[in-house]
mmCIF file with all atom_site columns, C-alpha atoms in Angstrom:
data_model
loop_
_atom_site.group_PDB
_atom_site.id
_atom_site.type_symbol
_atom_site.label_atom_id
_atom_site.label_alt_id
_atom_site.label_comp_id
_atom_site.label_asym_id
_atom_site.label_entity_id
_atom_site.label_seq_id
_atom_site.pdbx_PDB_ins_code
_atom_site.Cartn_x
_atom_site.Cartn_y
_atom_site.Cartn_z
_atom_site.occupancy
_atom_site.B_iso_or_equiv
_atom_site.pdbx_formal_charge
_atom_site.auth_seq_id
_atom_site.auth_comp_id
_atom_site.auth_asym_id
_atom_site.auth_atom_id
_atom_site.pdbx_PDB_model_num
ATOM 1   C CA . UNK A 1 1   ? -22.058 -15.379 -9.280  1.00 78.00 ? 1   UNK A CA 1
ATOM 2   C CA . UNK A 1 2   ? -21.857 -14.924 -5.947  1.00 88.00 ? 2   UNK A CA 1
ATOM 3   C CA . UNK A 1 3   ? -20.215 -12.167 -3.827  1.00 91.00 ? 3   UNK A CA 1
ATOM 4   C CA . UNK A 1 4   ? -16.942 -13.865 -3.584  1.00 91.00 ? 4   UNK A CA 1
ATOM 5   C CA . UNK A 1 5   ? -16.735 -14.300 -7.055  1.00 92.00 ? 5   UNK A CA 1
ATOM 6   C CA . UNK A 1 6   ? -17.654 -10.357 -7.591  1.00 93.00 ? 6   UNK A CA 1
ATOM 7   C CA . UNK A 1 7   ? -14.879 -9.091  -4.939  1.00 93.00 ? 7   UNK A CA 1
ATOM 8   C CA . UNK A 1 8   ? -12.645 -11.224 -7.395  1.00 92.00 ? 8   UNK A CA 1
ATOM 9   C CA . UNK A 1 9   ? -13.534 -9.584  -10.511 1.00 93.00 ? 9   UNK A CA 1
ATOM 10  C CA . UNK A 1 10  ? -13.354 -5.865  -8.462  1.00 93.00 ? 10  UNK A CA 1
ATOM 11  C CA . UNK A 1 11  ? -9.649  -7.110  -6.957  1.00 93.00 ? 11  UNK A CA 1
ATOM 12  C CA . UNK A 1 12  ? -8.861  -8.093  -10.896 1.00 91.00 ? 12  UNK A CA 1
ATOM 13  C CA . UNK A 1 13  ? -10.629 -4.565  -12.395 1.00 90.00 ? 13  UNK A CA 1
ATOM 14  C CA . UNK A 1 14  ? -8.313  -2.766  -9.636  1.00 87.00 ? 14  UNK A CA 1
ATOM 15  C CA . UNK A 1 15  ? -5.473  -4.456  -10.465 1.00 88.00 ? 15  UNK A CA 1
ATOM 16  C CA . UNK A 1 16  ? -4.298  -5.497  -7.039  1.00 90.00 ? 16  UNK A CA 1
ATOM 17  C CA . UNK A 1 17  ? -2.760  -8.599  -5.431  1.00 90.00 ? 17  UNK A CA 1
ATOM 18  C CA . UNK A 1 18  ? -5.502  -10.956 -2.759  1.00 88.00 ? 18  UNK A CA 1
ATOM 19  C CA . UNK A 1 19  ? -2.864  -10.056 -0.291  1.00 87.00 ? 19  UNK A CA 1
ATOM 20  C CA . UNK A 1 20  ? -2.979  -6.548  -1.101  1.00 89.00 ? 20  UNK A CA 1
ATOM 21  C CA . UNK A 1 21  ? -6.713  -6.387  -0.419  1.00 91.00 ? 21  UNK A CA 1
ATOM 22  C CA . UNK A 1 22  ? -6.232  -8.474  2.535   1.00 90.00 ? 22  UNK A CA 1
ATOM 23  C CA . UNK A 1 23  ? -4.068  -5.776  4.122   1.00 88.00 ? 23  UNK A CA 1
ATOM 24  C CA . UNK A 1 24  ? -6.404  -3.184  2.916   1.00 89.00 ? 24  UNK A CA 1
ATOM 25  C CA . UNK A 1 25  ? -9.650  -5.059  3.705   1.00 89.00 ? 25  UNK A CA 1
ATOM 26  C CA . UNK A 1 26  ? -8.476  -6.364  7.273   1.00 87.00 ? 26  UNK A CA 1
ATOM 27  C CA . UNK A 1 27  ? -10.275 -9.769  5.869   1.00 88.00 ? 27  UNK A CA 1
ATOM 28  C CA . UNK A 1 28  ? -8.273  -12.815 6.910   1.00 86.00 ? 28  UNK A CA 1
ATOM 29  C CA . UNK A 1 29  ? -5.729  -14.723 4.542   1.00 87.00 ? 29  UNK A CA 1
ATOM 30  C CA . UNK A 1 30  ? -8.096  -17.021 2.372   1.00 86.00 ? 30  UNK A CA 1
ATOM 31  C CA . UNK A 1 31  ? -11.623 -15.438 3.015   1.00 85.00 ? 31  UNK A CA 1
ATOM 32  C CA . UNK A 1 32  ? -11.866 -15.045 -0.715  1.00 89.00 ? 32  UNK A CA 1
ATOM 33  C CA . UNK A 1 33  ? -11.422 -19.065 -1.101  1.00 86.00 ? 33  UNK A CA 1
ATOM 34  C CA . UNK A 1 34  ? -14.480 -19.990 0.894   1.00 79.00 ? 34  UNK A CA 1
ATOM 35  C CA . UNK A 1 35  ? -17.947 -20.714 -0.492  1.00 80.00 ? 35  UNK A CA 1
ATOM 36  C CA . UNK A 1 36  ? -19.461 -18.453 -3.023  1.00 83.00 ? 36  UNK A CA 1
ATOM 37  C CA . UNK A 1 37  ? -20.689 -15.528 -0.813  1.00 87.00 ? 37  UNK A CA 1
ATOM 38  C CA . UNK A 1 38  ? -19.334 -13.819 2.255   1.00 86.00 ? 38  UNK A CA 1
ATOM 39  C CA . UNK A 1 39  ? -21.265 -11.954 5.361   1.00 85.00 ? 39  UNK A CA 1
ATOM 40  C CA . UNK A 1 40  ? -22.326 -9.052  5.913   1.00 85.00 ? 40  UNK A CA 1
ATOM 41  C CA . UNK A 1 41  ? -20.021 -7.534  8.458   1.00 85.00 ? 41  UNK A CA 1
ATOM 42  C CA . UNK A 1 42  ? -17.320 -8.656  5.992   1.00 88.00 ? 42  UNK A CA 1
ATOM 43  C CA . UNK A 1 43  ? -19.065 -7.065  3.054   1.00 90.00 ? 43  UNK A CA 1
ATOM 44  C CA . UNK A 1 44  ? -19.211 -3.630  5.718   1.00 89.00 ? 44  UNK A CA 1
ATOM 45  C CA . UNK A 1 45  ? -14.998 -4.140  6.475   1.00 89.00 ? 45  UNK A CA 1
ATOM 46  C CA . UNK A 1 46  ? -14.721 -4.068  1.668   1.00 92.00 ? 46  UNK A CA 1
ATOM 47  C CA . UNK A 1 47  ? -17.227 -1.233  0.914   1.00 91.00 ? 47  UNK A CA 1
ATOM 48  C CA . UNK A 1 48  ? -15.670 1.034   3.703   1.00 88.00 ? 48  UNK A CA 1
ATOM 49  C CA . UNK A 1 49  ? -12.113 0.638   2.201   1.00 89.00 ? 49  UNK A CA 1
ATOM 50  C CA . UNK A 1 50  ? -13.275 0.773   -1.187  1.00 90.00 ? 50  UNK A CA 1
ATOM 51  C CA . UNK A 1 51  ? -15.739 3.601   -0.945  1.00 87.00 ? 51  UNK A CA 1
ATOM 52  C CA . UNK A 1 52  ? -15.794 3.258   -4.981  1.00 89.00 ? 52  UNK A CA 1
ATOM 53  C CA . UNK A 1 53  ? -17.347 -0.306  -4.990  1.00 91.00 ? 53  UNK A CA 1
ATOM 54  C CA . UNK A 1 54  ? -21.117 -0.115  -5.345  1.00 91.00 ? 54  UNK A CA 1
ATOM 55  C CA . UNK A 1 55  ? -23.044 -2.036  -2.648  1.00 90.00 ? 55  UNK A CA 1
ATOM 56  C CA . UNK A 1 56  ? -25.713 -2.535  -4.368  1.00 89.00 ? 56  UNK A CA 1
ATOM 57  C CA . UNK A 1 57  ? -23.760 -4.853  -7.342  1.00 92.00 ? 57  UNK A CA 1
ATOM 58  C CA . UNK A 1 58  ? -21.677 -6.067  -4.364  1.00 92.00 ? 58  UNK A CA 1
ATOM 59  C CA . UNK A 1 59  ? -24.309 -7.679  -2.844  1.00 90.00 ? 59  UNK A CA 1
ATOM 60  C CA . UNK A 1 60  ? -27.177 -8.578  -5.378  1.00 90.00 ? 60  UNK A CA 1
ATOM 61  C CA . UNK A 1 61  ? -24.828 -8.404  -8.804  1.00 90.00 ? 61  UNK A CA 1
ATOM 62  C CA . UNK A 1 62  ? -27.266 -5.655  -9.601  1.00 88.00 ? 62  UNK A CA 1
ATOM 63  C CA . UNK A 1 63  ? -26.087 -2.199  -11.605 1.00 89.00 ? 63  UNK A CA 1
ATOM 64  C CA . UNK A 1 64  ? -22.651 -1.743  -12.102 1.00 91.00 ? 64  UNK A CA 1
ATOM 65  C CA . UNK A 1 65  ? -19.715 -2.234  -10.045 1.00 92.00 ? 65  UNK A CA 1
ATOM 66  C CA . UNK A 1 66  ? -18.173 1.442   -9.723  1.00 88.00 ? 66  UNK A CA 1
ATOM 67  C CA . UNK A 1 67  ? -20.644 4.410   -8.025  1.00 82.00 ? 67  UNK A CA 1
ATOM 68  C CA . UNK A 1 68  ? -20.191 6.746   -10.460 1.00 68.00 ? 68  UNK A CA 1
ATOM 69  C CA . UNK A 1 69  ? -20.526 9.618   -8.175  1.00 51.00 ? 69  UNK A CA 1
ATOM 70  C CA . UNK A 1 70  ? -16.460 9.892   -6.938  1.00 48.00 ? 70  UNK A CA 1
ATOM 71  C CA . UNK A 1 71  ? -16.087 12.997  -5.167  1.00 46.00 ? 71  UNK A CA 1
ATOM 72  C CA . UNK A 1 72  ? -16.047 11.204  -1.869  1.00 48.00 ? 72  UNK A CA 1
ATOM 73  C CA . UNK A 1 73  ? -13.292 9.455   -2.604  1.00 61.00 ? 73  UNK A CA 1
ATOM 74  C CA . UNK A 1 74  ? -10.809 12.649  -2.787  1.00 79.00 ? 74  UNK A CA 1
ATOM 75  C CA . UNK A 1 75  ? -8.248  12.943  -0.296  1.00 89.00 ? 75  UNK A CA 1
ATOM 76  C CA . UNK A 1 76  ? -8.805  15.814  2.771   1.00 90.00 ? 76  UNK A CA 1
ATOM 77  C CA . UNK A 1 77  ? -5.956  17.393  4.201   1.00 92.00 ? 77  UNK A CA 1
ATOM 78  C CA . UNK A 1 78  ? -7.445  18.006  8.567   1.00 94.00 ? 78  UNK A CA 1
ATOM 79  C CA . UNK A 1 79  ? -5.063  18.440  11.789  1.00 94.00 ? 79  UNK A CA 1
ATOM 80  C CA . UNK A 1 80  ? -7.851  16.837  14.129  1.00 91.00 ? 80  UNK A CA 1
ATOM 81  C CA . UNK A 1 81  ? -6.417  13.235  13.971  1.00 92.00 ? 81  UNK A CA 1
ATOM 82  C CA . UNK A 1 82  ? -8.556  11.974  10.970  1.00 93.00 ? 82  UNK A CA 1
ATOM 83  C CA . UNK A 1 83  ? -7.262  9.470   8.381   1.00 94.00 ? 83  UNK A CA 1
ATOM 84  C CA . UNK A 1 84  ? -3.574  8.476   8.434   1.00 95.00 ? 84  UNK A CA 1
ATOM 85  C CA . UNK A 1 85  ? -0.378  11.079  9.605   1.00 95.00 ? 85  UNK A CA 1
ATOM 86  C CA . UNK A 1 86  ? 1.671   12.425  6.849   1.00 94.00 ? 86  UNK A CA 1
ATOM 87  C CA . UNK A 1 87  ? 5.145   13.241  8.021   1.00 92.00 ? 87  UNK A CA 1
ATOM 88  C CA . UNK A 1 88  ? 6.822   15.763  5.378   1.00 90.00 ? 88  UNK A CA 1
ATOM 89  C CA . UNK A 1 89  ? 9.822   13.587  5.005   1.00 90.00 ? 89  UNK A CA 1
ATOM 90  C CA . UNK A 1 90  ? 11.452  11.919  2.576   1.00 90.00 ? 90  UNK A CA 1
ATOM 91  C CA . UNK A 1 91  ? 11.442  8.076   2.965   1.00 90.00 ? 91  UNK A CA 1
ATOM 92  C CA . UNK A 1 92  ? 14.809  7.381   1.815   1.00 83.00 ? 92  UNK A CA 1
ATOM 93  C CA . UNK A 1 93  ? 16.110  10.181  4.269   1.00 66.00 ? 93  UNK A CA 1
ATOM 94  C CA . UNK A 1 94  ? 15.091  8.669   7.366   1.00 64.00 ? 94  UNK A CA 1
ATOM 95  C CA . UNK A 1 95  ? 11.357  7.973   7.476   1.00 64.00 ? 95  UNK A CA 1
ATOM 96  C CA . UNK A 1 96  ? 11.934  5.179   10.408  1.00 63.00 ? 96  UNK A CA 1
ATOM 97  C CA . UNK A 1 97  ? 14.088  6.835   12.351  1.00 66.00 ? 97  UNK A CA 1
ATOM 98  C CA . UNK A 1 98  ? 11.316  9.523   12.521  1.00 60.00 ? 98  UNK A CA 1
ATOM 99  C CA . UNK A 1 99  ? 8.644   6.610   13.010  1.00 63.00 ? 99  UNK A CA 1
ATOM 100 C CA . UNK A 1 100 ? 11.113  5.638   15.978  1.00 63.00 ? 100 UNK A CA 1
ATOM 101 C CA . UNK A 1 101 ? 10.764  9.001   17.921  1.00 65.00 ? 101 UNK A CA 1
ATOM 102 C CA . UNK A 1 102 ? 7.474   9.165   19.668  1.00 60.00 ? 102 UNK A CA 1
ATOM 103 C CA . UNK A 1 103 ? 8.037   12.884  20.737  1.00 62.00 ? 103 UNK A CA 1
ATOM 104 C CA . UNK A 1 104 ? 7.249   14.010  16.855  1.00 79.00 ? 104 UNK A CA 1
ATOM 105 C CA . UNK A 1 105 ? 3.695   14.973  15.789  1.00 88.00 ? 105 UNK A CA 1
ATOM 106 C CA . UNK A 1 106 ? 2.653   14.523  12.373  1.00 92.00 ? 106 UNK A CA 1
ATOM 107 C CA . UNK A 1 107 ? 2.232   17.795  10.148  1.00 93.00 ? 107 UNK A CA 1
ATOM 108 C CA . UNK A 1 108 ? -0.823  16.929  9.035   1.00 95.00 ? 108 UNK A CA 1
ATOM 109 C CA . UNK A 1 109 ? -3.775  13.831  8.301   1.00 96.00 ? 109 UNK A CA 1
ATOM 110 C CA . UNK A 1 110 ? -4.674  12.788  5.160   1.00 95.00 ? 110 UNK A CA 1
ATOM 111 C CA . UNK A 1 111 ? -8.475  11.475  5.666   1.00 93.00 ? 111 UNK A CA 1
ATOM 112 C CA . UNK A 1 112 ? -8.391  9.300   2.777   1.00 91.00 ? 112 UNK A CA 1
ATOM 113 C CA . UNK A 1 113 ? -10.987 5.948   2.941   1.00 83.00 ? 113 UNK A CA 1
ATOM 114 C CA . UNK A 1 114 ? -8.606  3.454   1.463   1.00 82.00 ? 114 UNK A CA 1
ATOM 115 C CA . UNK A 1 115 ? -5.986  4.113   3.410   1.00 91.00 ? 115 UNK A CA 1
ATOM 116 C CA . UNK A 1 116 ? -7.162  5.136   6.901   1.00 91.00 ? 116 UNK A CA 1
ATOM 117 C CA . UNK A 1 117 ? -6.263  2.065   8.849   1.00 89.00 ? 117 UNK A CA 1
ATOM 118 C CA . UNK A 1 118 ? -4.288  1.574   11.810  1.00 90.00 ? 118 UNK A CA 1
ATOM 119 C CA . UNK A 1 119 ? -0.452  1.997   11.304  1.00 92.00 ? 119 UNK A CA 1
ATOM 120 C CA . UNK A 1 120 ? -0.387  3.484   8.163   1.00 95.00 ? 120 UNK A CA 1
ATOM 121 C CA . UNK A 1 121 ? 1.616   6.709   7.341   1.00 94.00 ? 121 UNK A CA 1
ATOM 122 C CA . UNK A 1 122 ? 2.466   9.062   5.133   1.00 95.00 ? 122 UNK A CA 1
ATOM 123 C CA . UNK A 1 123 ? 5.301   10.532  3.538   1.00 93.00 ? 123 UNK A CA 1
ATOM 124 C CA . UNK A 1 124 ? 7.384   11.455  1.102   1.00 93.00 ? 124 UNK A CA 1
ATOM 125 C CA . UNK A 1 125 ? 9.379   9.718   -2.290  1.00 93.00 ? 125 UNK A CA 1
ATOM 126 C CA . UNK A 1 126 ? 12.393  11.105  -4.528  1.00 91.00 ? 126 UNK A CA 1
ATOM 127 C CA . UNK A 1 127 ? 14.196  9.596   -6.734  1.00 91.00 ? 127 UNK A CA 1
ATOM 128 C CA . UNK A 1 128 ? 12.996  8.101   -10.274 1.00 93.00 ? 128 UNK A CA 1
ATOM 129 C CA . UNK A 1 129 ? 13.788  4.218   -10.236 1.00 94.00 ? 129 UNK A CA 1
ATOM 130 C CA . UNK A 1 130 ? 9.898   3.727   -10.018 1.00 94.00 ? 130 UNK A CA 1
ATOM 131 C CA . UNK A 1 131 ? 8.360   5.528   -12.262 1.00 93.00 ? 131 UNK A CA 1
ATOM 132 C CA . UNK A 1 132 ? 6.092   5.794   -13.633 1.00 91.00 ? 132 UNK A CA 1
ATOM 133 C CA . UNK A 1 133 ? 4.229   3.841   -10.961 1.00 92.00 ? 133 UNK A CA 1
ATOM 134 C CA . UNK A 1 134 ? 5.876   6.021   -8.137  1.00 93.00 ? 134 UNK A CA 1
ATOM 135 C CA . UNK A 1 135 ? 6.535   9.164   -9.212  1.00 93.00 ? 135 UNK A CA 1
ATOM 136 C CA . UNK A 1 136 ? 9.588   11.915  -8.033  1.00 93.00 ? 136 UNK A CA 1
ATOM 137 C CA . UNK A 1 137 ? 7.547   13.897  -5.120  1.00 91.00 ? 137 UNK A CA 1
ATOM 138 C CA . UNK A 1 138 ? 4.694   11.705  -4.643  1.00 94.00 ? 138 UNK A CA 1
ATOM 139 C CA . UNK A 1 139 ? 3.026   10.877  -1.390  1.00 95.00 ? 139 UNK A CA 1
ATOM 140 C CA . UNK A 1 140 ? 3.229   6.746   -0.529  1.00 95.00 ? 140 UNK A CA 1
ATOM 141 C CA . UNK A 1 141 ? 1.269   4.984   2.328   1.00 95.00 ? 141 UNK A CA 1
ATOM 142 C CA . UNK A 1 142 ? 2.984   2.922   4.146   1.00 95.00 ? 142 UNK A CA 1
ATOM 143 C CA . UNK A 1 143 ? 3.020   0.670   6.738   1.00 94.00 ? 143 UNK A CA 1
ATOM 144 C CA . UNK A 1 144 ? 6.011   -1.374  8.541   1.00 93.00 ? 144 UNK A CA 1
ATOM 145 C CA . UNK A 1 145 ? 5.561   -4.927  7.946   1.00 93.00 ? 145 UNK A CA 1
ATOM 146 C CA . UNK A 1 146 ? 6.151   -7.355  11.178  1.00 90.00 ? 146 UNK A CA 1
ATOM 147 C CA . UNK A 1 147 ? 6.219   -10.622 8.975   1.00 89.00 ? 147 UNK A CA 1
ATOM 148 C CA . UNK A 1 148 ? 9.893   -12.288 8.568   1.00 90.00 ? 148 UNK A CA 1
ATOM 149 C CA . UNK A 1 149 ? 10.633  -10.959 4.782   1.00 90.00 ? 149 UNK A CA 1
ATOM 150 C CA . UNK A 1 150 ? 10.017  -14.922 3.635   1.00 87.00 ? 150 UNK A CA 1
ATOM 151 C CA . UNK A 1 151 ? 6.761   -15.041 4.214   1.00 89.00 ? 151 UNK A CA 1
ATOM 152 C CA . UNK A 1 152 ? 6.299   -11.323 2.527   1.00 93.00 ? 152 UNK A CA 1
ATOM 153 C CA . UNK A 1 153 ? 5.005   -12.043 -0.930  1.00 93.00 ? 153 UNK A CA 1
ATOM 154 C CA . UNK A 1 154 ? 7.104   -11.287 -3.905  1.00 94.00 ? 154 UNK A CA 1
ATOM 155 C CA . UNK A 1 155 ? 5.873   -8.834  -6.921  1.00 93.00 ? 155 UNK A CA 1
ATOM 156 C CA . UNK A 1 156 ? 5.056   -6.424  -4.532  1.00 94.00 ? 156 UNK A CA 1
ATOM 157 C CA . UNK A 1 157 ? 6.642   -2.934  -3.926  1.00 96.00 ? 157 UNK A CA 1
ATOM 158 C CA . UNK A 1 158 ? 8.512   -2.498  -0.234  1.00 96.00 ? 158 UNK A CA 1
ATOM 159 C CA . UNK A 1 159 ? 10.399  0.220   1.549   1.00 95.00 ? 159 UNK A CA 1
ATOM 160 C CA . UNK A 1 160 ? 13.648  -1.674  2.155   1.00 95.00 ? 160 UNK A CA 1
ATOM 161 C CA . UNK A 1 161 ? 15.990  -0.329  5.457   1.00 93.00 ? 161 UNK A CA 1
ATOM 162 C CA . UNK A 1 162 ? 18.878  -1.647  5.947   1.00 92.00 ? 162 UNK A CA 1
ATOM 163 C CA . UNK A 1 163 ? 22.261  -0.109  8.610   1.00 87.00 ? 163 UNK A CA 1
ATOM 164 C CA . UNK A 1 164 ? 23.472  1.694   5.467   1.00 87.00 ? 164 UNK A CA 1
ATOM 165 C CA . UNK A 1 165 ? 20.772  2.785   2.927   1.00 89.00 ? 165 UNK A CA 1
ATOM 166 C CA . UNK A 1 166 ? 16.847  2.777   2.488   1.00 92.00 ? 166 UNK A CA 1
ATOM 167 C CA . UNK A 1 167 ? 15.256  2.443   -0.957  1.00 94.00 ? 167 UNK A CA 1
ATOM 168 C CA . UNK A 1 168 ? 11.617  1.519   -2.432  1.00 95.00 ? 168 UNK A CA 1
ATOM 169 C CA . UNK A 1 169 ? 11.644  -1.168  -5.235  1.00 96.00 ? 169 UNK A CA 1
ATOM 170 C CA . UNK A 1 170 ? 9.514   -4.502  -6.007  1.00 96.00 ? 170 UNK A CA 1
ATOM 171 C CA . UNK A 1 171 ? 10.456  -7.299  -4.468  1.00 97.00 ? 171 UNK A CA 1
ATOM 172 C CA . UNK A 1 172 ? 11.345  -10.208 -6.470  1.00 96.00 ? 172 UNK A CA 1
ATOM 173 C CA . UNK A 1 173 ? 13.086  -13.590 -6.150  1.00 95.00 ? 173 UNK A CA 1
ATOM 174 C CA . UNK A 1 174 ? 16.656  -14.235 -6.382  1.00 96.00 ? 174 UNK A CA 1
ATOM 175 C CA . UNK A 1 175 ? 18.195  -17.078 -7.783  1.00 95.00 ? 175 UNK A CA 1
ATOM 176 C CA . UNK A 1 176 ? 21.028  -16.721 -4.874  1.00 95.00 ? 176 UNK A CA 1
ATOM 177 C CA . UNK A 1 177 ? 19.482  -18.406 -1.479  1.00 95.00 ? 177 UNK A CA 1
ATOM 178 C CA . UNK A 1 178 ? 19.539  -15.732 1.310   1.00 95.00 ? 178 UNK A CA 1
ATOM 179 C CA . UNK A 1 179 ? 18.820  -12.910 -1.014  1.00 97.00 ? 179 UNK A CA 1
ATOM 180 C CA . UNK A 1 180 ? 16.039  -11.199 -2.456  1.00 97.00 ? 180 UNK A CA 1
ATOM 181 C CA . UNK A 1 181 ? 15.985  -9.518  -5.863  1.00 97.00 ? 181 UNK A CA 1
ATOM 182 C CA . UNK A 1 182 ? 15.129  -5.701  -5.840  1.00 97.00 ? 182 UNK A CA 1
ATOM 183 C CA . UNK A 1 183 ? 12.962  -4.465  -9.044  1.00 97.00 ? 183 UNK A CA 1
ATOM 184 C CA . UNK A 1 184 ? 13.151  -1.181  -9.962  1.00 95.00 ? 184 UNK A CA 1
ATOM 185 C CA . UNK A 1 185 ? 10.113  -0.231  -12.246 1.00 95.00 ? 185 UNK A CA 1
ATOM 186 C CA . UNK A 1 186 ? 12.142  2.536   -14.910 1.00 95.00 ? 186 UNK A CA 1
ATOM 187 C CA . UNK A 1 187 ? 13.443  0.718   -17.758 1.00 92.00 ? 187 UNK A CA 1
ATOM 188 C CA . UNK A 1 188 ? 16.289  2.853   -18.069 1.00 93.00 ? 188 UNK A CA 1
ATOM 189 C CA . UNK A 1 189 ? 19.706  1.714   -18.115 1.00 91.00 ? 189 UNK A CA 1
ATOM 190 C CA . UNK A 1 190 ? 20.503  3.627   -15.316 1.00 92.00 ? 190 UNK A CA 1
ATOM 191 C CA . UNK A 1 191 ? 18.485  1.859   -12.992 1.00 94.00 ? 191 UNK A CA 1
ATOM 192 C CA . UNK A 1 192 ? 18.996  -2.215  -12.474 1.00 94.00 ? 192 UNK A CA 1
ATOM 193 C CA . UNK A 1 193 ? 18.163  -4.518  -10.357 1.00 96.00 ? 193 UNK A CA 1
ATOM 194 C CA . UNK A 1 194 ? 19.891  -5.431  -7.346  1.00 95.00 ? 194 UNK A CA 1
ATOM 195 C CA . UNK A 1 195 ? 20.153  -9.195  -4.886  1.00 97.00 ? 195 UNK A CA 1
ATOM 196 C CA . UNK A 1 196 ? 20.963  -8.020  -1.547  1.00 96.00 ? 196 UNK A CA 1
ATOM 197 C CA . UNK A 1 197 ? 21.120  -10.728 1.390   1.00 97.00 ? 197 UNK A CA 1
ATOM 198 C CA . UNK A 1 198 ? 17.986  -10.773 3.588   1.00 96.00 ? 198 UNK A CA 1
ATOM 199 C CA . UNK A 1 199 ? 20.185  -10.903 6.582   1.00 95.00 ? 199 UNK A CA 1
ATOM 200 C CA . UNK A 1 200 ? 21.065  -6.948  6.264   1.00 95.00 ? 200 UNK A CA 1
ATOM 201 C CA . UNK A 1 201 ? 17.395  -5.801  6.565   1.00 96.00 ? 201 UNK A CA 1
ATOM 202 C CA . UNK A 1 202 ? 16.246  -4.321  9.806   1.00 93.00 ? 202 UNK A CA 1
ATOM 203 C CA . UNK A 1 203 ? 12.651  -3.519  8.624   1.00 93.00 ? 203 UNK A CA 1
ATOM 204 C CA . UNK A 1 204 ? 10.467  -3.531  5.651   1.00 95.00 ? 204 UNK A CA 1
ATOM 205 C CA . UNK A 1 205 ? 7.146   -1.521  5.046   1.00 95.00 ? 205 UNK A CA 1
ATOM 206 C CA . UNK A 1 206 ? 4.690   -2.140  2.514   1.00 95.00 ? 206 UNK A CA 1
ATOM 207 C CA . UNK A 1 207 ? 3.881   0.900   -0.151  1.00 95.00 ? 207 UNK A CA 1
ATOM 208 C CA . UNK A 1 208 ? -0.145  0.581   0.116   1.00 93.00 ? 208 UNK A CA 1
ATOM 209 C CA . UNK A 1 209 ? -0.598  3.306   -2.332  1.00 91.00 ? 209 UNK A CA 1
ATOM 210 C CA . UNK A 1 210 ? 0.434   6.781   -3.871  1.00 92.00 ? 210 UNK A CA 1
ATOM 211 C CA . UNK A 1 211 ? -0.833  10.015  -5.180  1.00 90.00 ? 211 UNK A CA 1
ATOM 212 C CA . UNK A 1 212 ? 0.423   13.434  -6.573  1.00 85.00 ? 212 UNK A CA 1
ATOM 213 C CA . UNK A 1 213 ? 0.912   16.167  -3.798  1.00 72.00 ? 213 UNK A CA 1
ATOM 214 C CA . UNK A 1 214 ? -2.728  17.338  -3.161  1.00 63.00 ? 214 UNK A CA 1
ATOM 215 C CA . UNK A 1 215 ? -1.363  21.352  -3.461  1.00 56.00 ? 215 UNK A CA 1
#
């Protein structure tokens, strides 16, 4: 097994998407469908985003995949520009108009390996039409995607803005052409899903990750 095959079985054990960890990784589309092993520099780009991932079974298969020691990977709250800016504002409330006005300082960074990568930022969700995976109050990466929404890959969870409401739900595939499908994860009758035409969407950011509010 070489080290392709290992990032495949540590993408799998995470439970995330190839294009997920190519937005996280910064690898290129298809690095994972070359050869058997990848370089070093590439190896450098994984274990920094993953901080979890143990190099040593990355590279030689030896040990075991996860360090066991994890207190590095806890999030930091710091006000000297390191990690990603949190904004204390609710995403369906206007989180791109506030990305839109360049006069506006963050309230904080969130120095947080897996997520501190150029243009992502923090902020707020409410609402319950995704939990449990996104939970009332949590904190969501995010980061606006500049992709037309066809190419964007379905099954994965989007902050959708269009002229007259803003919502996070997984994207699916409509049977209607000119439409996507909108997934909300809660089961509950309350909450269905939705086809909305593709035409009313100004922009759509991916949700790279969440966590409970760290106080």
């Amino acid at each position: 097994m070489g080290t392709v095959q290992r990032v495949q079985q540590f993408i799998e054990t995470k439970g995330i998407s190839k294009y997920r960890f190519y937005q996280e990784s910064g690898l290129s589309n298809g690095s994972l469908d070359k050869g058997e092993n990848i370089g070093s520099d590439k190896c450098e780009k994984i274990l920094y985003v993953y901080p979890e991932l143990n190099p040593d079974w990355l590279i030689t298969g030896r040990g075991s995949m996860l360090k066991e020691e994890k207190e590095n990977l806890k999030p930091q709250i710091n006000y000297e520009n390191k990690g990603a800016p949190y904004y204390n504002i609710d995403f369906i409330g206007g989180f791109d108009l506030v990305m839109n006005n360049q006069t506006l300082n963050p309230d904080y960074y969130i120095d947080f390996a897996p997520f501190n990568k150029e243009g992502v930022v923090w902020c707020n969700i409410t609402g319950r039409s995704m939990e449990p995976e996104l939970n009332n109050g949590d904190y969501i990466a995010m980061k606006e995607m500049t992709d037309p929404i066809q190419y964007l890959p379905f099954g994965e969870v989007y902050g959708f803005v269009t002229n007259s409401y803003r919502t996070v739900k997984r994207m699916g595939k409509s049977d209607r052409e000119g439409f996507i499908r909108l997934i909300p994860t809660n089961k509950s009758p309350e909450y269905s899903e939705q086809d909305i035409p593709v035409n009313i969407i100004r922009k759509v950011y991916a949700v790279l990750g969440s966590m409970h509010r760290l106080f």
